[in-house]
PDB file of C-alpha atoms in Angstrom:
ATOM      1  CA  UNK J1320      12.679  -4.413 -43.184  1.00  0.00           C
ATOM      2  CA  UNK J1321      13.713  -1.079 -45.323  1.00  0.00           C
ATOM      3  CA  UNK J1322      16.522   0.972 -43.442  1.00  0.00           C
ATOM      4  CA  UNK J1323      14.495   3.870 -43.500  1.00  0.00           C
ATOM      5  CA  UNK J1324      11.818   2.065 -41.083  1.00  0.00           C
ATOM      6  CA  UNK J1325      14.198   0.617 -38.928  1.00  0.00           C
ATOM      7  CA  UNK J1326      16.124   3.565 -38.173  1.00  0.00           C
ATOM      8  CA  UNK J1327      12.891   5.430 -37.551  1.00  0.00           C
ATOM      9  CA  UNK J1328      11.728   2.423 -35.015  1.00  0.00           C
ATOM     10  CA  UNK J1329      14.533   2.350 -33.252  1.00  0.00           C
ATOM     11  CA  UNK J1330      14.421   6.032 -32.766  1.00  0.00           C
ATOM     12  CA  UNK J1331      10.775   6.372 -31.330  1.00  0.00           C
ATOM     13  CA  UNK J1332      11.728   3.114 -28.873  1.00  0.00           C
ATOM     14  CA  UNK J1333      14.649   5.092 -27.656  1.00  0.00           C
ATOM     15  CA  UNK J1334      12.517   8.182 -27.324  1.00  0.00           C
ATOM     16  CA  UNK J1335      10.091   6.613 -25.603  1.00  0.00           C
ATOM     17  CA  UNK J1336      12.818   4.938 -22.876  1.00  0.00           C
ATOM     18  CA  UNK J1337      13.946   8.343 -22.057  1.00  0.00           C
ATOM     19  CA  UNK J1338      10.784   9.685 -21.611  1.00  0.00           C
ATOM     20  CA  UNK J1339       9.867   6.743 -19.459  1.00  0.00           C
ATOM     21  CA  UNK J1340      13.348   7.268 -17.721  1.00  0.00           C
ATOM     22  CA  UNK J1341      12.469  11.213 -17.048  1.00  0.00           C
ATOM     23  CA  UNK J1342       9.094  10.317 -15.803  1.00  0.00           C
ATOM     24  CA  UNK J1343      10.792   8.453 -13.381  1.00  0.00           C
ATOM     25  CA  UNK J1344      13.714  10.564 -12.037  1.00  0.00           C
ATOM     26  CA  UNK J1345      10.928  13.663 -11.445  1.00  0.00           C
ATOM     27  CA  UNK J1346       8.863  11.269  -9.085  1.00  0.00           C
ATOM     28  CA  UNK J1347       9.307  13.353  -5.207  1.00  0.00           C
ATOM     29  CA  UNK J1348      10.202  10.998  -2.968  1.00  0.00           C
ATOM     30  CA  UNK J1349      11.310  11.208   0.701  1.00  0.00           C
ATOM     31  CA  UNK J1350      12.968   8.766   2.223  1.00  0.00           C
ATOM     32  CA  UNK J1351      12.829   8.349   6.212  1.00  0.00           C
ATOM     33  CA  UNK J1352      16.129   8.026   7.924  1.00  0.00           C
ATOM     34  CA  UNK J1353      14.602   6.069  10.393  1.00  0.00           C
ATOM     35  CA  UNK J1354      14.301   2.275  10.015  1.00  0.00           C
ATOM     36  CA  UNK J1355      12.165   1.102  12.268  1.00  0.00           C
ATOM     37  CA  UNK J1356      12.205  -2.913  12.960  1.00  0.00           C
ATOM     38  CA  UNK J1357      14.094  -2.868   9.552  1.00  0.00           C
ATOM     39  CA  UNK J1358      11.546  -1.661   7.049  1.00  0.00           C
ATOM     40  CA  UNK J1359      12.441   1.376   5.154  1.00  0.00           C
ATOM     41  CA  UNK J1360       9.625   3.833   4.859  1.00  0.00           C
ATOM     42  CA  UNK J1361       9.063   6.654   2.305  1.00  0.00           C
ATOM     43  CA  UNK J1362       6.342   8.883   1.197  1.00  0.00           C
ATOM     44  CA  UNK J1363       6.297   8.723  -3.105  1.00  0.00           C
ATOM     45  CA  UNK J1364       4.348  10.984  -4.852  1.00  0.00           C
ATOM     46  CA  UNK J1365       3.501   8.185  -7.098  1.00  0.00           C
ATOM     47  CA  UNK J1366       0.038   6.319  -7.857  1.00  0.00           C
ATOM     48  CA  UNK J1367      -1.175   2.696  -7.615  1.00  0.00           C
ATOM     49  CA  UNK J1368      -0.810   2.069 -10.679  1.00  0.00           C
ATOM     50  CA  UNK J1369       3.000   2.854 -11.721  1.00  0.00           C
ATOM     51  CA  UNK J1370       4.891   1.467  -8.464  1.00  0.00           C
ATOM     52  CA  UNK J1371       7.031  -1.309  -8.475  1.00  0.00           C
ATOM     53  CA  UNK J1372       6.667  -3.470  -5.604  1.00  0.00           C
ATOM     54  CA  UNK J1373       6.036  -7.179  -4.165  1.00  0.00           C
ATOM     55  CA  UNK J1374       2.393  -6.248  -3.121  1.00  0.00           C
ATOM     56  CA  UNK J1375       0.393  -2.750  -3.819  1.00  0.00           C
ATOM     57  CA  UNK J1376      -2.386  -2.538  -1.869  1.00  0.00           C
ATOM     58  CA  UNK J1377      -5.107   0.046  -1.640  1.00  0.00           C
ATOM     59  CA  UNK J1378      -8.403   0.650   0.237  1.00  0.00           C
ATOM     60  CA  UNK J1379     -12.062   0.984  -0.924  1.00  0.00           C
ATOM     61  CA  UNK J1380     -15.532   1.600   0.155  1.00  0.00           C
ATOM     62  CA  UNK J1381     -18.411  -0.613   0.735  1.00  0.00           C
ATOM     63  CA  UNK J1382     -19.542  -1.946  -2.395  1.00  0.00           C
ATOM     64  CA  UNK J1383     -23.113   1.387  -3.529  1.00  0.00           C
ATOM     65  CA  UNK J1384     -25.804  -0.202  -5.429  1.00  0.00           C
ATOM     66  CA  UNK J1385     -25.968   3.764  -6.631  1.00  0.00           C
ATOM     67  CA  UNK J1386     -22.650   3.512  -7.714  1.00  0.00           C
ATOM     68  CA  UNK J1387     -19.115   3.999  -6.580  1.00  0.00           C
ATOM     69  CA  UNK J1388     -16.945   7.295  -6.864  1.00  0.00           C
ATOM     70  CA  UNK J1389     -13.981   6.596  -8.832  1.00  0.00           C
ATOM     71  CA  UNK J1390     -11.443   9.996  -9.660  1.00  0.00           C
ATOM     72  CA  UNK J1391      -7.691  10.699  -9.931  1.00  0.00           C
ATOM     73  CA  UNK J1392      -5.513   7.787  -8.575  1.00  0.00           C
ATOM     74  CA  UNK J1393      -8.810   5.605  -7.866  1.00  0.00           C
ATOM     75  CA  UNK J1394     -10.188   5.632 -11.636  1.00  0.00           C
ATOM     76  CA  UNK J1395      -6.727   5.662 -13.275  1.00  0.00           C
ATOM     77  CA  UNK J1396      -5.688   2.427 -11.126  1.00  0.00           C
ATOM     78  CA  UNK J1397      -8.951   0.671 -12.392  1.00  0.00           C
ATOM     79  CA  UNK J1398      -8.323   1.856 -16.172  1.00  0.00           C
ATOM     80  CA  UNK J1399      -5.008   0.074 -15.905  1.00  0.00           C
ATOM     81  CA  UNK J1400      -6.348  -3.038 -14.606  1.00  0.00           C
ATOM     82  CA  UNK J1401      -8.914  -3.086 -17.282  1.00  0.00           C
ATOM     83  CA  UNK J1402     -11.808  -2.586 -15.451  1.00  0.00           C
ATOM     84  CA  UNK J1403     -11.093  -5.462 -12.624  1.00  0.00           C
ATOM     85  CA  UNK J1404     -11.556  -2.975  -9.483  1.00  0.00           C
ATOM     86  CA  UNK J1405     -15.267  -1.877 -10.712  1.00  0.00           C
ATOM     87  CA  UNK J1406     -15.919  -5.612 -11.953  1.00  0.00           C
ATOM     88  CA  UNK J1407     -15.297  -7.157  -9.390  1.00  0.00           C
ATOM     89  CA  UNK J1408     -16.831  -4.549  -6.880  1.00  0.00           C
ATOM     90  CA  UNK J1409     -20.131  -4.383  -9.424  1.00  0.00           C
ATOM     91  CA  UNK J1410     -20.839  -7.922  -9.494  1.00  0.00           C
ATOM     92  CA  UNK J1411     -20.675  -7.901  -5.762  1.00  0.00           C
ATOM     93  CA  UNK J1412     -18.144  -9.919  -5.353  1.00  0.00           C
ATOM     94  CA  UNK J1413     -15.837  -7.666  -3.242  1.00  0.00           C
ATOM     95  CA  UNK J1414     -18.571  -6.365  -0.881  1.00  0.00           C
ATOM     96  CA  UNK J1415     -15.859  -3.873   0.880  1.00  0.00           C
ATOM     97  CA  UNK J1416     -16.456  -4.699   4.160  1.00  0.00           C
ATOM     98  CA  UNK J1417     -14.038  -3.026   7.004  1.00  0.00           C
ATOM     99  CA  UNK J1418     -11.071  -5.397   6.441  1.00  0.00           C
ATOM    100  CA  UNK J1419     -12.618  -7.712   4.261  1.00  0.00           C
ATOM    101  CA  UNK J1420      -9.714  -8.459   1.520  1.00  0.00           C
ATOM    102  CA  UNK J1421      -8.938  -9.868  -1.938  1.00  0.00           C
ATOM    103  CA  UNK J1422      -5.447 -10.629  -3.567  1.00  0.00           C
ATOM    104  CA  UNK J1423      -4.876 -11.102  -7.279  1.00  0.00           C
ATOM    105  CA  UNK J1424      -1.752 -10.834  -9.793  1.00  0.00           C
ATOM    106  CA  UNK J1425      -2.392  -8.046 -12.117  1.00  0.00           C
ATOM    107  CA  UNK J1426      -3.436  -8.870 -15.932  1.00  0.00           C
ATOM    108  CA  UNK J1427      -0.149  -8.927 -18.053  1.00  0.00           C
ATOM    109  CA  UNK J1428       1.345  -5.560 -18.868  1.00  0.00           C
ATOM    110  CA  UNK J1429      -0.960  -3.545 -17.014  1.00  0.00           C
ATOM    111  CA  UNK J1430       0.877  -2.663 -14.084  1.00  0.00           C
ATOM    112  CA  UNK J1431       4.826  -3.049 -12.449  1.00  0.00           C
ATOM    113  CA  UNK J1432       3.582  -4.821  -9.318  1.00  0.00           C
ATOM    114  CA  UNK J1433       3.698  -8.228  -8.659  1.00  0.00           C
ATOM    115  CA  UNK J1434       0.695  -8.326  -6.496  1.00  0.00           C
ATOM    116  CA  UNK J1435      -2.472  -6.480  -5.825  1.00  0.00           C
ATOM    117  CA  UNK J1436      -4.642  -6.279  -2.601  1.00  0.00           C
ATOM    118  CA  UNK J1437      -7.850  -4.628  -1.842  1.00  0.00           C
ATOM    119  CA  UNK J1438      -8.669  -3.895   1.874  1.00  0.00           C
ATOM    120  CA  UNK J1439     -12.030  -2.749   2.679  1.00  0.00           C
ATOM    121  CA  UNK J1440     -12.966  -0.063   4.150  1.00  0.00           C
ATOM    122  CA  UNK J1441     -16.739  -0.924   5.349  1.00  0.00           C
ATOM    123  CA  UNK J1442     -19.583   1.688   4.774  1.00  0.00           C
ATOM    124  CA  UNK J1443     -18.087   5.380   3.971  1.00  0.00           C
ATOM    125  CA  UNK J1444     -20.353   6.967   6.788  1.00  0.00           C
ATOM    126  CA  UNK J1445     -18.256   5.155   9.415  1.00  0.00           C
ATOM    127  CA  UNK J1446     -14.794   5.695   8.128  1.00  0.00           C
ATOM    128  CA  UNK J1447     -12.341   6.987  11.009  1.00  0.00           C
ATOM    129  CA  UNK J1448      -8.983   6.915  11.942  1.00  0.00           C
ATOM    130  CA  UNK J1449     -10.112   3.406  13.701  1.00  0.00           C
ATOM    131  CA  UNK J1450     -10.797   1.837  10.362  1.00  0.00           C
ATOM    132  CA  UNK J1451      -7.379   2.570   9.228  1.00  0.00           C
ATOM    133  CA  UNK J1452      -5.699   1.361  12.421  1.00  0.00           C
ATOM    134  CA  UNK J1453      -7.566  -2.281  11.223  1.00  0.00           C
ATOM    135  CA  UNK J1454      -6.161  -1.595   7.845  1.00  0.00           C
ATOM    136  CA  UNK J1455      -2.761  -0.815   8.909  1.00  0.00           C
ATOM    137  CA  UNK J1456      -2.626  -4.488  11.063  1.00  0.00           C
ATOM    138  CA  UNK J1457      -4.243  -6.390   7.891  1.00  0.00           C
ATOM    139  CA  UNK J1458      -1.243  -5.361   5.630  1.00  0.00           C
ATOM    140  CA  UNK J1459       1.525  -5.738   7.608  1.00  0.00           C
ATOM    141  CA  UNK J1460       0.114  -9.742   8.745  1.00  0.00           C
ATOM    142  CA  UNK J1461      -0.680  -9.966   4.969  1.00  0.00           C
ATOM    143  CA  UNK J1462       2.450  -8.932   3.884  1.00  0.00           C
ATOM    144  CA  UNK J1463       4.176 -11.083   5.622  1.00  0.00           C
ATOM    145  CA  UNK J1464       2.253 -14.231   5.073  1.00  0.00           C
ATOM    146  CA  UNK J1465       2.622 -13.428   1.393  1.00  0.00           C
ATOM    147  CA  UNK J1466       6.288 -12.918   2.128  1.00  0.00           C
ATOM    148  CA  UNK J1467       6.325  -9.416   0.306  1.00  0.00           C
ATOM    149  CA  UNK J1468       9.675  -7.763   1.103  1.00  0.00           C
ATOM    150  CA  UNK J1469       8.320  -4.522  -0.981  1.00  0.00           C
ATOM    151  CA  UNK J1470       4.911  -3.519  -0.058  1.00  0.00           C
ATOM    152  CA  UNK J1471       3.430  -0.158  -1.636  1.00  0.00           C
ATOM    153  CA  UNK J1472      -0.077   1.264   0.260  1.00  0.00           C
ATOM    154  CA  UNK J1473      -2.367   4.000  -1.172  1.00  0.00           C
ATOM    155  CA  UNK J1474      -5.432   4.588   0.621  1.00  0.00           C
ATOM    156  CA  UNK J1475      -7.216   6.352  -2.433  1.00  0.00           C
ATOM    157  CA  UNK J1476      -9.530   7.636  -0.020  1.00  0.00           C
ATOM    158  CA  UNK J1477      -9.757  11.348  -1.425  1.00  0.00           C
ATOM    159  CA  UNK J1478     -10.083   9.221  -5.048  1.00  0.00           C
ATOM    160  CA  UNK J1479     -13.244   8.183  -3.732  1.00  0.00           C
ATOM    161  CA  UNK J1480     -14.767  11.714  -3.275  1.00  0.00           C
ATOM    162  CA  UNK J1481     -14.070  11.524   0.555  1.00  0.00           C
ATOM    163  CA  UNK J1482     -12.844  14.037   2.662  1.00  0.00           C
ATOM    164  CA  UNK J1483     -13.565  12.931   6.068  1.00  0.00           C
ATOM    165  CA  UNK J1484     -10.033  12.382   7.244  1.00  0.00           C
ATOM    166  CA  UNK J1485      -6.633  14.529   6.878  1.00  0.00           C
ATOM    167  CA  UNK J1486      -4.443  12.815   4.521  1.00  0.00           C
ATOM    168  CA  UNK J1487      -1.430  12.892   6.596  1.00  0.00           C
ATOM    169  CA  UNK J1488      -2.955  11.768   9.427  1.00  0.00           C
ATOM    170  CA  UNK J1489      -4.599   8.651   8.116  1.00  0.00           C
ATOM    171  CA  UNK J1490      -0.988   7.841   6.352  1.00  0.00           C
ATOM    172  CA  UNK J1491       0.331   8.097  10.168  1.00  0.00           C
ATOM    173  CA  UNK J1492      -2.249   6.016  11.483  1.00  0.00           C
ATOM    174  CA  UNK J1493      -1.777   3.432   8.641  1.00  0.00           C
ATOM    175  CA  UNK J1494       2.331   3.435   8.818  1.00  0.00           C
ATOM    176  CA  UNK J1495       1.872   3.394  13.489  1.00  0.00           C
ATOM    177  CA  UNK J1496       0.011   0.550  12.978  1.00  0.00           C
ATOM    178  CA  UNK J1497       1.526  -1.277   9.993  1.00  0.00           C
ATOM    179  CA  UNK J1498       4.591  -1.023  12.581  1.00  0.00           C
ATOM    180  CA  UNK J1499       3.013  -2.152  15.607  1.00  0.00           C
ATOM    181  CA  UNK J1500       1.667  -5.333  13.965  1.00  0.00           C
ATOM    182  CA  UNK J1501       4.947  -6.291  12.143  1.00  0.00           C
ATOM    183  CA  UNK J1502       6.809  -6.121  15.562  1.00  0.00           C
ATOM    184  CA  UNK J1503       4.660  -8.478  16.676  1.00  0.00           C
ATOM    185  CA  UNK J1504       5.063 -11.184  14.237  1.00  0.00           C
ATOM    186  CA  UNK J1505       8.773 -10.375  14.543  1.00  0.00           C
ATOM    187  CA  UNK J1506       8.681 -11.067  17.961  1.00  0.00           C
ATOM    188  CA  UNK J1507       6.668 -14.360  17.456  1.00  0.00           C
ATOM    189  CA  UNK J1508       9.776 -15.144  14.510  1.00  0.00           C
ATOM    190  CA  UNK J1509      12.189 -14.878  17.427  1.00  0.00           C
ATOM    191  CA  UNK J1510      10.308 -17.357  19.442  1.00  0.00           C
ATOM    192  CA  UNK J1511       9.834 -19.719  16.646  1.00  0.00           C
ATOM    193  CA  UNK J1512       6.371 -19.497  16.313  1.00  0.00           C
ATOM    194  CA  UNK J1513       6.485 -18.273  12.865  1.00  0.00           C
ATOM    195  CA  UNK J1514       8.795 -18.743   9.618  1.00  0.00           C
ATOM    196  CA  UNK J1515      11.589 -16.003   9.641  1.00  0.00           C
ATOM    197  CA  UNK J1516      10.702 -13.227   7.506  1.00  0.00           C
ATOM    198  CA  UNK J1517      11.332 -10.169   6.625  1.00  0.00           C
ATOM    199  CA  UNK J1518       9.726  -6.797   5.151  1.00  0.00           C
ATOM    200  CA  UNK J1519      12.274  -4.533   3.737  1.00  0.00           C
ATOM    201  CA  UNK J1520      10.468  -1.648   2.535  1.00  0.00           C
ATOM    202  CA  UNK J1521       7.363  -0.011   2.943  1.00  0.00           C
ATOM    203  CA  UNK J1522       6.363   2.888   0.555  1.00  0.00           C
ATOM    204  CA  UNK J1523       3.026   5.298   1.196  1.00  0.00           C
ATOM    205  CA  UNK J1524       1.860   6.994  -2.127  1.00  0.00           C
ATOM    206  CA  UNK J1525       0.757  10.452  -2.113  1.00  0.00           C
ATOM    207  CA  UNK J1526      -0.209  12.920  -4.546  1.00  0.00           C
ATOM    208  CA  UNK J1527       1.155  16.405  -4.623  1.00  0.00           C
ATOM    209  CA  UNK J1528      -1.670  17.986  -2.598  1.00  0.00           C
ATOM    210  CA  UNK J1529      -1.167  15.245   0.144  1.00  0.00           C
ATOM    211  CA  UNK J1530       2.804  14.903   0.495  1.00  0.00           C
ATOM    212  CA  UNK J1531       4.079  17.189   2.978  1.00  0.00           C
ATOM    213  CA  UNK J1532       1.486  16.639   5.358  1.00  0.00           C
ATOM    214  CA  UNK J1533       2.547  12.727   4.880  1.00  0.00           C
ATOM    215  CA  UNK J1534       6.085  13.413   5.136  1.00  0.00           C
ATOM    216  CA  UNK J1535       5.494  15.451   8.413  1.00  0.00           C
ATOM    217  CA  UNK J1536       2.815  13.354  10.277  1.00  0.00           C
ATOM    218  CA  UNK J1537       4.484   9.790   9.090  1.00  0.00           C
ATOM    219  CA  UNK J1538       7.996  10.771  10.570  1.00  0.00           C
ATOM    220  CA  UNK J1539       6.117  12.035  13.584  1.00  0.00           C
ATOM    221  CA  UNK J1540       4.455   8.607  14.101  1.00  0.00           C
ATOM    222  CA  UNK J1541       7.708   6.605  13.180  1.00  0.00           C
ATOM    223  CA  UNK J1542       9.585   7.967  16.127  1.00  0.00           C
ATOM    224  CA  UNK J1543       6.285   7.797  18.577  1.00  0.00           C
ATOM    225  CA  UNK J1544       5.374   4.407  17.328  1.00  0.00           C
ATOM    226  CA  UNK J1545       9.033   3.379  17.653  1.00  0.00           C
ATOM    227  CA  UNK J1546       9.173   4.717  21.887  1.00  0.00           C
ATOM    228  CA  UNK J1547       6.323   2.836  22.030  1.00  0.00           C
ATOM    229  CA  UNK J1548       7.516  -0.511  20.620  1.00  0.00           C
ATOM    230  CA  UNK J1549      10.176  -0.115  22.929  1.00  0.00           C
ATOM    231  CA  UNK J1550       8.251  -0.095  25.978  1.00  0.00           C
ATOM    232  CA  UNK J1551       6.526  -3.416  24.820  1.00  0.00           C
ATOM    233  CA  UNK J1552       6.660  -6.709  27.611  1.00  0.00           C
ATOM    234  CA  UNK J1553       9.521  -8.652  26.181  1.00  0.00           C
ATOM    235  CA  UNK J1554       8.599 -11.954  28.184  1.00  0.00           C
ATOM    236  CA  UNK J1555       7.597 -14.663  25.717  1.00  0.00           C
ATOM    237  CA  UNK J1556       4.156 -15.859  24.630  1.00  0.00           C
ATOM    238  CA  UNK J1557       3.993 -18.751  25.768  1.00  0.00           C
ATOM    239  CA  UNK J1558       4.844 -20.280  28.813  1.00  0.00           C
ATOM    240  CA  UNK J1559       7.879 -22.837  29.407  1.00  0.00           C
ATOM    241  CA  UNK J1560       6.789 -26.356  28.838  1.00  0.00           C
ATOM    242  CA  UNK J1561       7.012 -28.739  31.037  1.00  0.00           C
TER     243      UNK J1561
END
């Protein structure tokens, strides 16, 4: 290879790390102090498509024969996976019912996590803060079946051209609930009805619009979620054998 080329190759890939690097280090991130039942939770301003984690999962509408809304985080997640969200969702099959769900590994070099989950959401006239308490339960069992210690959630609701519920407070509902179902399998890993596992971090993406409403109302459910767990009948499931 001539010098000339060489040097000027090696230049652009190191120009290209450090812009990669200093698209990183901007990304607003905040970090709970709290850790409840050992999972670390943050709120990233960060989308779908660009975290790093064991399993990313995100939410979407019943399947439209009209079509379905796809903007920001929503369309940009679907261009990276080359079209799989819309294919799969346009062929009908990934009919988005509420908590219906689908698992795949994404194609090669399209995105940084390992694993990718859609969770329905059901028809988009019904959504409510109850559909996201089924969503919250679904990913924490999931995650743990799949034994994913780093699990990533964006609901891309607003993506979707809904506005129905406040951003923060379906993040709180999600993260109260995610909670309340891992303590339970916890508790059934203490009484050895399940394989000991562990979650280690949990991370909520948010765009810049959305992020300190999530950083408020998620801390606000972490501490009333975790007086709650508290409170919980610590007798075991099952009773003695005899």
């Amino acid at each position: 290879m001539n010098t000339k080329v060489f040097t000027l190759s090696l230049a652009l890939a190191v120009f290209a790390a450090r812009a990669r690097a200093a698209d990183t280090s901007s990304l607003k991130e905040n970090v709970f102090a709290t850790v409840p039942l050992g999972v670390q939770l943050s709120i990233k301003m960060i989308g779908p498509y660009t975290q790093d984690a064991d399993l990313q999962i995100i939410c979407l509408f019943k399947h439209k024969n009209s079509g379905d809304t796809y903007q920001g985080a929503a369309k940009a997640t679907d261009e990276h996976l080359n079209g799989l969200l819309s294919g799969l969702r346009n062929r009908g099959e990934f009919a988005g019912e509420l908590g219906e769900t689908i698992l795949f590994t994404p194609p090669k070099d399209s995105i940084p996590a390992k694993r990718f989950m859609i969770i329905g959401l059901g028809d988009e006239k019904n959504l409510s803060l109850d559909s996201l308490r089924v969503v919250g339960r679904i990913a924490a069992r999931e995650s743990v079946r799949l034994k994913a210690r780093h699990v990533a959630w964006a609901p891309v609701i607003r993506d979707e051209g809904n506005s129905t519920i406040e951003v923060g407070a379906g993040d709180r509902t999600f993260a109260e609930q995610f909670l309340s179902a891992y303590d339970t399998e916890k508790r059934l890993q203490a009484q050895e009805l399940e394989p000991k596992f562990s979650i280690e971090s949990l991370t909520i993406e948010a765009g810049p619009a959305y992020f300190d409403s999530a950083v408020k109302q998620v801390g606000e459910g972490i501490d009333s979620i975790s007086a709650e767990l508290g409170q919980r009948d610590t007798t075991p499931y099952c009773s003695a054998a005899k």
